[in-house]
JSON list of C-alpha atoms and ligand atoms in Angstrom, two decimals:
[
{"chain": "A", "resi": 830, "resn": "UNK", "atom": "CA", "xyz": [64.31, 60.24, -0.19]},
{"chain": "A", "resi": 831, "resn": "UNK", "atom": "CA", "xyz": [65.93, 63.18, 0.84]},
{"chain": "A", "resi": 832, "resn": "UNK", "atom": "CA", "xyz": [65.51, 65.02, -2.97]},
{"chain": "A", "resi": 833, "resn": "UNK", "atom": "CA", "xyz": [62.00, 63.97, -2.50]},
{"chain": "A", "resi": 834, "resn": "UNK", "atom": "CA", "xyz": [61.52, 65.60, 0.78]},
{"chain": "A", "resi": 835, "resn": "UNK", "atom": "CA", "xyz": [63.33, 68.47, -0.16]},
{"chain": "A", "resi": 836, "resn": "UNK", "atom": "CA", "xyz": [60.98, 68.99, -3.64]},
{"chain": "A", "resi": 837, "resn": "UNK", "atom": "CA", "xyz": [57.74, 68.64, -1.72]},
{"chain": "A", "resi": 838, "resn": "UNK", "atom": "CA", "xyz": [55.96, 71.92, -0.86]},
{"chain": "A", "resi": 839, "resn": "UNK", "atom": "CA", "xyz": [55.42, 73.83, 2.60]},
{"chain": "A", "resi": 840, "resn": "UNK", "atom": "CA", "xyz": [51.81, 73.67, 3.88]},
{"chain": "A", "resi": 841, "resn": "UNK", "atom": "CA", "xyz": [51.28, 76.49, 6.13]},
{"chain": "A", "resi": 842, "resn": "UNK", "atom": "CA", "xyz": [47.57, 77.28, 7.98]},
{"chain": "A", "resi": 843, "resn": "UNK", "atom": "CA", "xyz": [46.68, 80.53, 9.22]},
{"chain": "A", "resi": 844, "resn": "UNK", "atom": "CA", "xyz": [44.16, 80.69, 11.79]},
{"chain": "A", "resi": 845, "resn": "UNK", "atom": "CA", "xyz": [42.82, 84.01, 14.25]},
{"chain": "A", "resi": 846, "resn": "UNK", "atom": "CA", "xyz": [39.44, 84.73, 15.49]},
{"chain": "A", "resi": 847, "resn": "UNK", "atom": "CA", "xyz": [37.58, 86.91, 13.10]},
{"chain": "A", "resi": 848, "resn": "UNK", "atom": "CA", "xyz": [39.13, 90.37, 12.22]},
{"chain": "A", "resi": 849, "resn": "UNK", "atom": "CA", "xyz": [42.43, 89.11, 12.69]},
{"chain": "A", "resi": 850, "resn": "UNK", "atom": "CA", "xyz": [44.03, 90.66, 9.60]},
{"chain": "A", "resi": 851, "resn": "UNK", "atom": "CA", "xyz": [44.26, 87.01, 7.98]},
{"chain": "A", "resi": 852, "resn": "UNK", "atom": "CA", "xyz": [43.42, 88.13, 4.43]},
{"chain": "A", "resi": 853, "resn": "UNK", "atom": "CA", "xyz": [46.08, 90.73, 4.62]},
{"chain": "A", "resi": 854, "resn": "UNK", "atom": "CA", "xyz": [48.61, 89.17, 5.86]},
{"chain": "A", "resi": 855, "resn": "UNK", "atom": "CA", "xyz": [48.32, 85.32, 3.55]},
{"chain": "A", "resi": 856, "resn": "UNK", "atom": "CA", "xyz": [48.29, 87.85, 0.56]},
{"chain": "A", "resi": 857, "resn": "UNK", "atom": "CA", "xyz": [51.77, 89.70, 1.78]},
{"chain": "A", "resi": 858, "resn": "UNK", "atom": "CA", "xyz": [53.11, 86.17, 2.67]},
{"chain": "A", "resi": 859, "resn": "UNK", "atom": "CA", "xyz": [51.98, 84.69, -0.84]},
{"chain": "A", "resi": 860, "resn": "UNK", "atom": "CA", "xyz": [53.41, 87.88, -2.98]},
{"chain": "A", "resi": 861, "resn": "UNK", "atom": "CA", "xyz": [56.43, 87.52, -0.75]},
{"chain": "A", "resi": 862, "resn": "UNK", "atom": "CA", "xyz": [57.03, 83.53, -0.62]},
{"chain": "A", "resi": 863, "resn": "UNK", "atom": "CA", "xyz": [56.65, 84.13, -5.30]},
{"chain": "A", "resi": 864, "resn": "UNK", "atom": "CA", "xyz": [58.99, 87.15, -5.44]},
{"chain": "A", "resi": 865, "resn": "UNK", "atom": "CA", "xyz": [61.72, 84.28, -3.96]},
{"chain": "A", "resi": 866, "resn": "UNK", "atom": "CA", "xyz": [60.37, 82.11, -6.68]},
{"chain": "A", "resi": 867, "resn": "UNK", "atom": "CA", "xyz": [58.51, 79.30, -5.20]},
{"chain": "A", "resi": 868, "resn": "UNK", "atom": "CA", "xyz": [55.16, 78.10, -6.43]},
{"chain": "A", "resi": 869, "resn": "UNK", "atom": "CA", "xyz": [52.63, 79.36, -3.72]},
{"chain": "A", "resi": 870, "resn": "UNK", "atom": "CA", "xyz": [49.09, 78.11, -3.64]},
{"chain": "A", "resi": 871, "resn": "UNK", "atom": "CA", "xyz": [46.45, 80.37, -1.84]},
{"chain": "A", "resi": 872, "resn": "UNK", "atom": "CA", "xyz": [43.61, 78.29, -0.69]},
{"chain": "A", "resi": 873, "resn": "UNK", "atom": "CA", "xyz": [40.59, 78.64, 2.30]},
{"chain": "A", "resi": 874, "resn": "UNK", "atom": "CA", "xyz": [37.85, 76.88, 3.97]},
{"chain": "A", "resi": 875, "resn": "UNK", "atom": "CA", "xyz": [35.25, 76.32, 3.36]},
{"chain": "A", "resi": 876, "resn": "UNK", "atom": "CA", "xyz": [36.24, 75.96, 0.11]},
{"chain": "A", "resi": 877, "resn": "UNK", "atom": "CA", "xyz": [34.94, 76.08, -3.35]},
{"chain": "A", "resi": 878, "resn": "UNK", "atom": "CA", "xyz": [32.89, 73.03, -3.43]},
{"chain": "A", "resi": 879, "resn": "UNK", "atom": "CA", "xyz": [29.23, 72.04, -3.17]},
{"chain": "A", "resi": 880, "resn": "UNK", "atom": "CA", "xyz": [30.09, 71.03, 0.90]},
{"chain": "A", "resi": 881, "resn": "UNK", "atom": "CA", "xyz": [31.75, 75.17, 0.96]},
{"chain": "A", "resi": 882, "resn": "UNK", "atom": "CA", "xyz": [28.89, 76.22, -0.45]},
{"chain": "A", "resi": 883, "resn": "UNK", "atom": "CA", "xyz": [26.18, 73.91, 2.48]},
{"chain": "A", "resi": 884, "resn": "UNK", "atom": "CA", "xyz": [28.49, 75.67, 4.84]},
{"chain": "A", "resi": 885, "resn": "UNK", "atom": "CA", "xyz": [28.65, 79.61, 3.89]},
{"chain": "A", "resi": 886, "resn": "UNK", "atom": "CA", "xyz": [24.72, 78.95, 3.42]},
{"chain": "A", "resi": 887, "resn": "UNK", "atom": "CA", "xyz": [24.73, 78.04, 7.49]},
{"chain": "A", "resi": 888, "resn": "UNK", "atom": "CA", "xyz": [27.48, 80.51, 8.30]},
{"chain": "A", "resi": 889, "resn": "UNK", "atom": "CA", "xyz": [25.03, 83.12, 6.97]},
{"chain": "A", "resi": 890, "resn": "UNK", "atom": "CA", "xyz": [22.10, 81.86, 8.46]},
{"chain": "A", "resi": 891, "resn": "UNK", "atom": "CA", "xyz": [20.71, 81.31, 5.21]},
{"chain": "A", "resi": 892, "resn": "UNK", "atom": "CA", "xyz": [20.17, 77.74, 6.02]},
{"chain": "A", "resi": 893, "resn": "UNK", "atom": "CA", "xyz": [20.22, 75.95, 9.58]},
{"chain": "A", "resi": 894, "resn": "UNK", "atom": "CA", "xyz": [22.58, 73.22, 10.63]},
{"chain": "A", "resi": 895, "resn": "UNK", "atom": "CA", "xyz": [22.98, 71.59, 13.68]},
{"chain": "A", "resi": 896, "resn": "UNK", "atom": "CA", "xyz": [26.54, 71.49, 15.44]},
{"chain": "A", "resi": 897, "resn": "UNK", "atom": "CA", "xyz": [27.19, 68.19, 14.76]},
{"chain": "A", "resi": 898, "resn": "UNK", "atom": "CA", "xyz": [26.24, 68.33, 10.55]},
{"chain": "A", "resi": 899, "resn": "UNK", "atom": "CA", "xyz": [28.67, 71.28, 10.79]},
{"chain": "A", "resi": 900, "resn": "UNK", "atom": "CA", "xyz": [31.40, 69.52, 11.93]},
{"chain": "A", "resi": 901, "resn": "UNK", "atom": "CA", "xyz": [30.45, 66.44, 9.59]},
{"chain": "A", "resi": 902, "resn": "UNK", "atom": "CA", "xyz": [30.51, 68.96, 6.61]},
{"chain": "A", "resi": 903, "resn": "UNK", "atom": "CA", "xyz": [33.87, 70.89, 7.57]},
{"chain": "A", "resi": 904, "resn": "UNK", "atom": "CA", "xyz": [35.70, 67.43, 7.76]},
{"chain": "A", "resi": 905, "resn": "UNK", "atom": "CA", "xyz": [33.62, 66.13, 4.27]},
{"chain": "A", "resi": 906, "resn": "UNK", "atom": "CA", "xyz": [34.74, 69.77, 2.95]},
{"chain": "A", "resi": 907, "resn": "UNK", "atom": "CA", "xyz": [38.81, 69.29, 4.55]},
{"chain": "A", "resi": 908, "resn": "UNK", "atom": "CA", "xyz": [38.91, 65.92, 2.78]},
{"chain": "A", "resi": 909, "resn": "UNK", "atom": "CA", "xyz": [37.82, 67.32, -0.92]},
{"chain": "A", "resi": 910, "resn": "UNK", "atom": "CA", "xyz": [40.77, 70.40, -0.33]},
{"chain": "A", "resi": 911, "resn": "UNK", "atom": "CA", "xyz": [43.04, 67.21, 0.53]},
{"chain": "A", "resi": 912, "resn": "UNK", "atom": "CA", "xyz": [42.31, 65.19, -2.00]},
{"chain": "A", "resi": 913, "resn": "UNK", "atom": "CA", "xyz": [40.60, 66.66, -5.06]},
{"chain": "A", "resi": 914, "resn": "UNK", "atom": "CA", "xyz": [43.07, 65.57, -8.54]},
{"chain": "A", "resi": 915, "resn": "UNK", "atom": "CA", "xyz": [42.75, 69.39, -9.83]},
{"chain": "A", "resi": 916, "resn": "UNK", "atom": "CA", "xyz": [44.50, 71.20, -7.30]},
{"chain": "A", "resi": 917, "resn": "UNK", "atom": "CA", "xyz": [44.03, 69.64, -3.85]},
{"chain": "A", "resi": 918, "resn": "UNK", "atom": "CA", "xyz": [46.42, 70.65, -1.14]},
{"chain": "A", "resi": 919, "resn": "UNK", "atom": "CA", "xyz": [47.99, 66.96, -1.27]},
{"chain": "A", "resi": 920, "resn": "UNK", "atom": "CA", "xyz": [48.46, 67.68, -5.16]},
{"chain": "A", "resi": 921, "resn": "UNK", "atom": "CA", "xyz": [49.44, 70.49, -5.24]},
{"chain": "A", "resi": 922, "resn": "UNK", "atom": "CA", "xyz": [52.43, 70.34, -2.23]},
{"chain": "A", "resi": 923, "resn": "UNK", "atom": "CA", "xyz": [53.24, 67.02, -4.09]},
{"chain": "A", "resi": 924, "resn": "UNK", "atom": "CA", "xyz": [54.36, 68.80, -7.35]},
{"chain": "A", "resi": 925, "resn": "UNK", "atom": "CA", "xyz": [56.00, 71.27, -5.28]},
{"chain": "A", "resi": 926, "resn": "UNK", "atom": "CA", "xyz": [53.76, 74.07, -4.91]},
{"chain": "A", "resi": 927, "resn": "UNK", "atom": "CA", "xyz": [53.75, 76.15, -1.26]},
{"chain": "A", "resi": 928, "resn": "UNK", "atom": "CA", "xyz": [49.95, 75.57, 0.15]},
{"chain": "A", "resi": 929, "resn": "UNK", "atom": "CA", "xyz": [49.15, 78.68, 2.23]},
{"chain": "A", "resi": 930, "resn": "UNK", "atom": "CA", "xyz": [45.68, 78.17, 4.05]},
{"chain": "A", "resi": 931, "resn": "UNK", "atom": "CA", "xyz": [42.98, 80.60, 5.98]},
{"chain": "A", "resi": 932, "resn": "UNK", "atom": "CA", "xyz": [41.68, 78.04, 7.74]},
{"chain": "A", "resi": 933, "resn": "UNK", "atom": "CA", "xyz": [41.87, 74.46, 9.09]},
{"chain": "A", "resi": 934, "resn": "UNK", "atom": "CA", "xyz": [40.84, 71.91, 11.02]},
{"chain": "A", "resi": 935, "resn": "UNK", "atom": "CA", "xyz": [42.15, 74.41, 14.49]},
{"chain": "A", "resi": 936, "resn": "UNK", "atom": "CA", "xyz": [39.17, 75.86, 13.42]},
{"chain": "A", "resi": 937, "resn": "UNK", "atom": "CA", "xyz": [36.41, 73.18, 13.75]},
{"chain": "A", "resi": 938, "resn": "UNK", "atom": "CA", "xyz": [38.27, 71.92, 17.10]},
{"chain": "A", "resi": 939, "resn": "UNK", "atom": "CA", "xyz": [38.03, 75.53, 17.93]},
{"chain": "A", "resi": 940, "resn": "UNK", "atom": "CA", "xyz": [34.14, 76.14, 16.87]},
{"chain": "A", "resi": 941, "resn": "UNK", "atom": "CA", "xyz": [32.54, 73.05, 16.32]},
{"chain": "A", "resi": 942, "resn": "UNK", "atom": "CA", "xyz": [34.36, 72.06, 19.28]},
{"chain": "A", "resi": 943, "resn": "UNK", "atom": "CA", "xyz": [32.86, 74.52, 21.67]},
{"chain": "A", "resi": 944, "resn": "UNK", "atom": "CA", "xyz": [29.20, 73.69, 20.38]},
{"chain": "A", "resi": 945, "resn": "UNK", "atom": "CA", "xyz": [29.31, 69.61, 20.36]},
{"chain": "A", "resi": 946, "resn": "UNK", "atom": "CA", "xyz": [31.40, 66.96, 21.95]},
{"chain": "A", "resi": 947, "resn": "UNK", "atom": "CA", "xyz": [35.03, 68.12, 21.28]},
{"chain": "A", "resi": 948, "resn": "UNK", "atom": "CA", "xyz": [36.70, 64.94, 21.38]},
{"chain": "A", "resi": 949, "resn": "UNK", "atom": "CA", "xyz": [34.23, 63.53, 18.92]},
{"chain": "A", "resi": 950, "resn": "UNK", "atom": "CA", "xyz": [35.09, 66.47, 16.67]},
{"chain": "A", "resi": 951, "resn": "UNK", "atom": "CA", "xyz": [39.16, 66.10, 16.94]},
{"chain": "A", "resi": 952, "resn": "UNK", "atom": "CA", "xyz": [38.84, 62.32, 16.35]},
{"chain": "A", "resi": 953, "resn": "UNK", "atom": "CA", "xyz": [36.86, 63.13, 13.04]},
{"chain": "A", "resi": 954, "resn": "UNK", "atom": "CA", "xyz": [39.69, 65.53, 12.07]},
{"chain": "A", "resi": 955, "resn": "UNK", "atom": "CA", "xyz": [42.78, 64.14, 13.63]},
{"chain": "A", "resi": 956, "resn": "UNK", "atom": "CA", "xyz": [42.48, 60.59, 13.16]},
{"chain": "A", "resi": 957, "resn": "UNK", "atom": "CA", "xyz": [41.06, 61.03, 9.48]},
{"chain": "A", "resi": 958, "resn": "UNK", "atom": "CA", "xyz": [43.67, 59.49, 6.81]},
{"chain": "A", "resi": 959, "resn": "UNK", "atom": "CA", "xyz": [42.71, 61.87, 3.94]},
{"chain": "A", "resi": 960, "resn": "UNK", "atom": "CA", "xyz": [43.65, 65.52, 6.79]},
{"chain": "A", "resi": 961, "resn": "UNK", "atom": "CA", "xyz": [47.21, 66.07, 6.10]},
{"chain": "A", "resi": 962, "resn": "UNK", "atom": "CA", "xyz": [48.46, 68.03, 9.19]},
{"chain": "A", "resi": 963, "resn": "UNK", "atom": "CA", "xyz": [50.40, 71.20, 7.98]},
{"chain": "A", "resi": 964, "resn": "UNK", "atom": "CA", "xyz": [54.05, 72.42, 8.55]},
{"chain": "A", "resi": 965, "resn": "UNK", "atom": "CA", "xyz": [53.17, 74.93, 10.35]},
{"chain": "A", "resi": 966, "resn": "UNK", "atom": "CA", "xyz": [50.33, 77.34, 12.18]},
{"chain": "A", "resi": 967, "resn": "UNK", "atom": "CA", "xyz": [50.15, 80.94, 12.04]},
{"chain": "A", "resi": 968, "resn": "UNK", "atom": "CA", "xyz": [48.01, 81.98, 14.53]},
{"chain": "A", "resi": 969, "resn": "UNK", "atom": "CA", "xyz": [47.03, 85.97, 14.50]},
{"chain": "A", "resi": 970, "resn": "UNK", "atom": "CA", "xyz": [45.56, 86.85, 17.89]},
{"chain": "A", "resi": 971, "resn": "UNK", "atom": "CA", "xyz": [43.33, 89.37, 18.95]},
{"chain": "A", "resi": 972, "resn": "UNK", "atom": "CA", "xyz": [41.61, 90.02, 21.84]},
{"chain": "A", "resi": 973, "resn": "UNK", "atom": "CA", "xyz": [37.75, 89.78, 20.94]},
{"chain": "A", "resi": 974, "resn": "UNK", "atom": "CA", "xyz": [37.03, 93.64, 21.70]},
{"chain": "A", "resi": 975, "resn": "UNK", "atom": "CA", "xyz": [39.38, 93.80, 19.31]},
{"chain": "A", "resi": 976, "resn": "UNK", "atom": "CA", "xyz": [37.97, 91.32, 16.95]},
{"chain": "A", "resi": 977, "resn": "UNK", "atom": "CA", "xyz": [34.83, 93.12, 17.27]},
{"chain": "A", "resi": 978, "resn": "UNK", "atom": "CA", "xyz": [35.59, 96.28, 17.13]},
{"chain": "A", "resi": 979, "resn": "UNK", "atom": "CA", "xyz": [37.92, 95.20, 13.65]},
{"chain": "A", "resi": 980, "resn": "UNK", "atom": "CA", "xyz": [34.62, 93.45, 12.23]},
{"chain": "A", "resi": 981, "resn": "UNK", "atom": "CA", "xyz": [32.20, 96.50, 12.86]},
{"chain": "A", "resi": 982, "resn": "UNK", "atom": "CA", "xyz": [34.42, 99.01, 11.03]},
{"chain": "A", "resi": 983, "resn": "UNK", "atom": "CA", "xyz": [34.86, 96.46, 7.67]},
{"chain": "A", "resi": 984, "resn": "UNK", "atom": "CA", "xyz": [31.80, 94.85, 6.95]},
{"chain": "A", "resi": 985, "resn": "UNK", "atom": "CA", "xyz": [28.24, 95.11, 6.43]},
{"chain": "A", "resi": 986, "resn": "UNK", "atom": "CA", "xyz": [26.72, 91.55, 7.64]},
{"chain": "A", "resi": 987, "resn": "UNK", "atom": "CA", "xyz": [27.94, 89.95, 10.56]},
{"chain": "A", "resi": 988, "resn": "UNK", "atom": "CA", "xyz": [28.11, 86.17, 10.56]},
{"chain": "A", "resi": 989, "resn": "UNK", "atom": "CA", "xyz": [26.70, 83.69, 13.44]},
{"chain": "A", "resi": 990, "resn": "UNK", "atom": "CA", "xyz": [29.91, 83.44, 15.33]},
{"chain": "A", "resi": 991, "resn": "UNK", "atom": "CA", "xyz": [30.61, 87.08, 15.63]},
{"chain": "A", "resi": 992, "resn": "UNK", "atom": "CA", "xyz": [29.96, 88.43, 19.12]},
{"chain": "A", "resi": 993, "resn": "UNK", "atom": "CA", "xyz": [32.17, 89.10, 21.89]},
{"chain": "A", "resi": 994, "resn": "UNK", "atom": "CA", "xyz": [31.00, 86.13, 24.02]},
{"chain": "A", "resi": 995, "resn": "UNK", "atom": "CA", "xyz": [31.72, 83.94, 21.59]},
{"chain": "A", "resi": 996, "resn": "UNK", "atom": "CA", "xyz": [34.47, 84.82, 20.57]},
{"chain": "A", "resi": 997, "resn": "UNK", "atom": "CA", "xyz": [35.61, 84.88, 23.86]},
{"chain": "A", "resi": 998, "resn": "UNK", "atom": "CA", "xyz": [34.73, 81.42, 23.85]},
{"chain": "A", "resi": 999, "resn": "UNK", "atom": "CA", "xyz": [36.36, 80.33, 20.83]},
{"chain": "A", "resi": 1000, "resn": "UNK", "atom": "CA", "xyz": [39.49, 82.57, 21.84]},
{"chain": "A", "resi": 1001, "resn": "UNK", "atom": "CA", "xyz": [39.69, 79.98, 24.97]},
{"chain": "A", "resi": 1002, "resn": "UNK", "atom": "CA", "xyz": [39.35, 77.15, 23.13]},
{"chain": "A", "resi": 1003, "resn": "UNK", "atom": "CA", "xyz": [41.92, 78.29, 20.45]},
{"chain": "A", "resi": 1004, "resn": "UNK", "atom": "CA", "xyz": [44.37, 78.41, 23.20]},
{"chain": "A", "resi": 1005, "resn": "UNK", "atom": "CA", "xyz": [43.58, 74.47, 24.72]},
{"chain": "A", "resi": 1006, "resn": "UNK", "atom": "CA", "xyz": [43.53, 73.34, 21.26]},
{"chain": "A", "resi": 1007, "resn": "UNK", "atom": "CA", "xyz": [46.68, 74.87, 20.56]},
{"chain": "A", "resi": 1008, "resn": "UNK", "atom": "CA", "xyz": [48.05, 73.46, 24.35]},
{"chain": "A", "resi": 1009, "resn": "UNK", "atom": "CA", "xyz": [46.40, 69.88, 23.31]},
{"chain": "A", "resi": 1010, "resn": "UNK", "atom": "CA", "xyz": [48.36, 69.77, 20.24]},
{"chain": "A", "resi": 1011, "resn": "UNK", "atom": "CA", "xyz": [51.73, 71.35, 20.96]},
{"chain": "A", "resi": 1012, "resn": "UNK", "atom": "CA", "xyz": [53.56, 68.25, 21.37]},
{"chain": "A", "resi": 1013, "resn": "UNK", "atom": "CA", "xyz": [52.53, 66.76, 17.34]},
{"chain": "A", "resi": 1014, "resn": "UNK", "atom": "CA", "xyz": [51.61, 70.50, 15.58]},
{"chain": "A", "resi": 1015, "resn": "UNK", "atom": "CA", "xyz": [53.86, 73.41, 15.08]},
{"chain": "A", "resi": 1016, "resn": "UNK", "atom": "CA", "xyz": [52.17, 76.20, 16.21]},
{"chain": "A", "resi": 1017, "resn": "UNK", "atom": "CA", "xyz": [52.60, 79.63, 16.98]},
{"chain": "A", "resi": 1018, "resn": "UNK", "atom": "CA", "xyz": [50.53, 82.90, 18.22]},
{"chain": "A", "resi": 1019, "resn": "UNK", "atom": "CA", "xyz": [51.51, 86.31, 16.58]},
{"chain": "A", "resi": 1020, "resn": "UNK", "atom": "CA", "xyz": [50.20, 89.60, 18.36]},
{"chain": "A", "resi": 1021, "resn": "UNK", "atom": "CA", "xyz": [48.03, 90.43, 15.52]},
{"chain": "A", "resi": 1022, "resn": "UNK", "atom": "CA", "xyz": [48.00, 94.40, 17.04]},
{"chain": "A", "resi": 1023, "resn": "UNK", "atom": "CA", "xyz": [50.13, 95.68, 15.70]},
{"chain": "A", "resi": 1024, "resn": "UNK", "atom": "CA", "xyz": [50.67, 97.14, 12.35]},
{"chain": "A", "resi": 1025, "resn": "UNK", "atom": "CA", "xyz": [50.36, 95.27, 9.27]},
{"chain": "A", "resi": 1026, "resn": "UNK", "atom": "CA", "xyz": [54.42, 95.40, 8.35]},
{"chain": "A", "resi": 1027, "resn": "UNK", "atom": "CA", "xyz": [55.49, 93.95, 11.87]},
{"chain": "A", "resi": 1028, "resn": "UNK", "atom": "CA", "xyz": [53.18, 91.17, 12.18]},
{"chain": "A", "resi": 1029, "resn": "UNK", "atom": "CA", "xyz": [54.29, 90.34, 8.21]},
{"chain": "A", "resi": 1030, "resn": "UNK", "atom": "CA", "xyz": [57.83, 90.63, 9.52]},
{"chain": "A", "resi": 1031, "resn": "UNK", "atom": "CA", "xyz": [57.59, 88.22, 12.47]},
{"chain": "A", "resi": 1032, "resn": "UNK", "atom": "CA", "xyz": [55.84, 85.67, 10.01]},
{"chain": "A", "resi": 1033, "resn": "UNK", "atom": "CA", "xyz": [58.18, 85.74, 7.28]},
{"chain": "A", "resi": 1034, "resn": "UNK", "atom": "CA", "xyz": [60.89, 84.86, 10.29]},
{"chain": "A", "resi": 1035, "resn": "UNK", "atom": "CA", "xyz": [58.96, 81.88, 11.33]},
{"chain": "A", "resi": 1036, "resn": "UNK", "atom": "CA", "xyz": [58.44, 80.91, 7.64]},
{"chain": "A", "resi": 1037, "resn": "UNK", "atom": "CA", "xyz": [62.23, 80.72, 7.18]},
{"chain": "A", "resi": 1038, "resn": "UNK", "atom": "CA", "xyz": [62.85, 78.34, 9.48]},
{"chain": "A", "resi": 1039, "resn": "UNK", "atom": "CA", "xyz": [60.45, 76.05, 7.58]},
{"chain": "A", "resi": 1040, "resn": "UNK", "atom": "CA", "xyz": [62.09, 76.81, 4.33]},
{"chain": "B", "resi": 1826, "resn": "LIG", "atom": "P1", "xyz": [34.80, 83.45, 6.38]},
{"chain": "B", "resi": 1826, "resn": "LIG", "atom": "O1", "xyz": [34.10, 84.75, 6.39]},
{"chain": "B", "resi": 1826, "resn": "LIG", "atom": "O2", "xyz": [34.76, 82.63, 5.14]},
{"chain": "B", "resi": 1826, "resn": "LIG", "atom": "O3", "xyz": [36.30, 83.65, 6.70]},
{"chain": "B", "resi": 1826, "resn": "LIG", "atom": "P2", "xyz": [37.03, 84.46, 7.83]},
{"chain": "B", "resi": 1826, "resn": "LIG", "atom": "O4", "xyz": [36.10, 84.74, 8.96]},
{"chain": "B", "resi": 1826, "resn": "LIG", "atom": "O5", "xyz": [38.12, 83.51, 8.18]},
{"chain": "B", "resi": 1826, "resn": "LIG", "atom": "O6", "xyz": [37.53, 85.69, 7.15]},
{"chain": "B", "resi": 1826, "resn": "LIG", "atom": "O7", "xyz": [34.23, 82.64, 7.59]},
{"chain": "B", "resi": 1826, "resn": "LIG", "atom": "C1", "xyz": [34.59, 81.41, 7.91]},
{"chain": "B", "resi": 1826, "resn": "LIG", "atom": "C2", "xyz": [33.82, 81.08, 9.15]},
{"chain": "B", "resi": 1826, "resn": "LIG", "atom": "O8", "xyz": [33.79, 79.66, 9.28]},
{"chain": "B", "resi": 1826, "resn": "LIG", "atom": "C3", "xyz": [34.44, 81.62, 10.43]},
{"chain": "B", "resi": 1826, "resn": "LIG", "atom": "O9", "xyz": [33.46, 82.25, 11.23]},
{"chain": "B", "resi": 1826, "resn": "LIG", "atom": "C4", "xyz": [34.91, 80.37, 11.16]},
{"chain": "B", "resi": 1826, "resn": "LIG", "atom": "C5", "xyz": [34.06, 79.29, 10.58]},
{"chain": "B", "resi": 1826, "resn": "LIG", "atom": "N1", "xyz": [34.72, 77.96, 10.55]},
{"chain": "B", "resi": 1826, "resn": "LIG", "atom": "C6", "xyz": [34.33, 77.00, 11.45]},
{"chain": "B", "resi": 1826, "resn": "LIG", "atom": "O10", "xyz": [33.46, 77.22, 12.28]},
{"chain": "B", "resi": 1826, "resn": "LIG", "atom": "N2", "xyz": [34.92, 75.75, 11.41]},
{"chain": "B", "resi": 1826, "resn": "LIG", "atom": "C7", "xyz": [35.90, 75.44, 10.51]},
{"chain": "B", "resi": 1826, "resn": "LIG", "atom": "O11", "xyz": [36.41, 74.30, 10.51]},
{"chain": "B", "resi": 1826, "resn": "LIG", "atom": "C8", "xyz": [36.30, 76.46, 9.58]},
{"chain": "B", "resi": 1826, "resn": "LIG", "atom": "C9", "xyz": [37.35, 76.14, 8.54]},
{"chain": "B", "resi": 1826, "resn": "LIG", "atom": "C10", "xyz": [35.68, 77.70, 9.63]}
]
């Protein structure tokens, strides 16, 4: 039992409002976590799928969605990166490989739950067989001046849930969802100003102590 525990991989979320640095910093953590020589996975939501694709369409405004069809298709989209054979995060930590993922379900308790009945959405995700909770949450914080002022310099289009009322909103509900779950989820908030190498430093020293 203990071999087997000891063989399974790490699953480790990162989450931040938008502009966070995320990308960055799951790339240095993913070179990093391979030069040791473990098997890292990099993976995101939405993902890949048909239900990723129903959601970047909304997230774009390409298509509309109501609040509660986005929650339903971020859980239907959570349970295909669980379970899909090919390299599903339940697959893939099973033969040993590190899962590192922008993005989880503190995200649709974040959003979707500041747009539709919250508890309805954290039953969906929490109580839901086929959601593995991770090992542990990264979350890179930002104030949303920040966030927005981050977002404006990178990009070109600017998706539905970027503005700084909202994302003072989310912000806010990042923080109760984190304060709901503290007692079942590890989770923990890195000052994401601050340059690139120190926030990488402070989240390889929490990824030890998983290790
Ligand atoms: P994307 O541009 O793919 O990634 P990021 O902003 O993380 O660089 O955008 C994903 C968007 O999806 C982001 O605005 C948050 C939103 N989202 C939800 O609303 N609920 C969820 O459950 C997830 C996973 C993401």
């Amino acid at each position: 039992m203990q071999e087997q525990n000891q063989k399974r991989g790490r699953f480790i979320v990162f989450e931040g409002i938008d502009g966070a640095g995320k990308t960055t910093q799951i790339e240095l953590l993913t070179r990093r976590l391979a030069e040791e020589g473990r098997r890292v996975h990099h993976t995101a939501e939405p993902t890949e799928s048909v239900s990723g694709g129903l959601l970047r369409d909304a997230l774009s405004g390409v298509s509309k969605r109501t609040p509660c069809e986005m929650a339903a298709l971020f859980v239907l989209d959570r349970i295909f990166h669980n379970t899909n054979p090919v390299n599903g995060i339940e697959k893939m930590l099973a033969d040993g490989v590190d899962v590192i993922c922008d993005r989880y379900y503190y995200s649709s308790l974040a959003y979707q739950g500041s747009e539709t009945d919250a508890k309805w959405v954290q039953d969906m995700n929490l109580s839901c067989p086929e959601i593995r909770r991770p090992d542990l949450c990264i979350f890179l914080d930002l104030t949303p001046e920040q966030s927005m002022e981050r977002i404006g310099r990178g990009r070109v289009t600017v998706e539905i849930y970027e503005n700084v009322d909202r994302l003072t909103r989310v912000r806010d509900r990042f923080y109760s969802v984190f304060e709901a779950l503290a007692p079942t989820d590890r989770i923990r908030v890195v000052n994401a100003a601050r340059s690139v190498e120190e926030i990488h430093n402070e989240i390889m020293t929490l990824v030890s102590d998983l290790l």
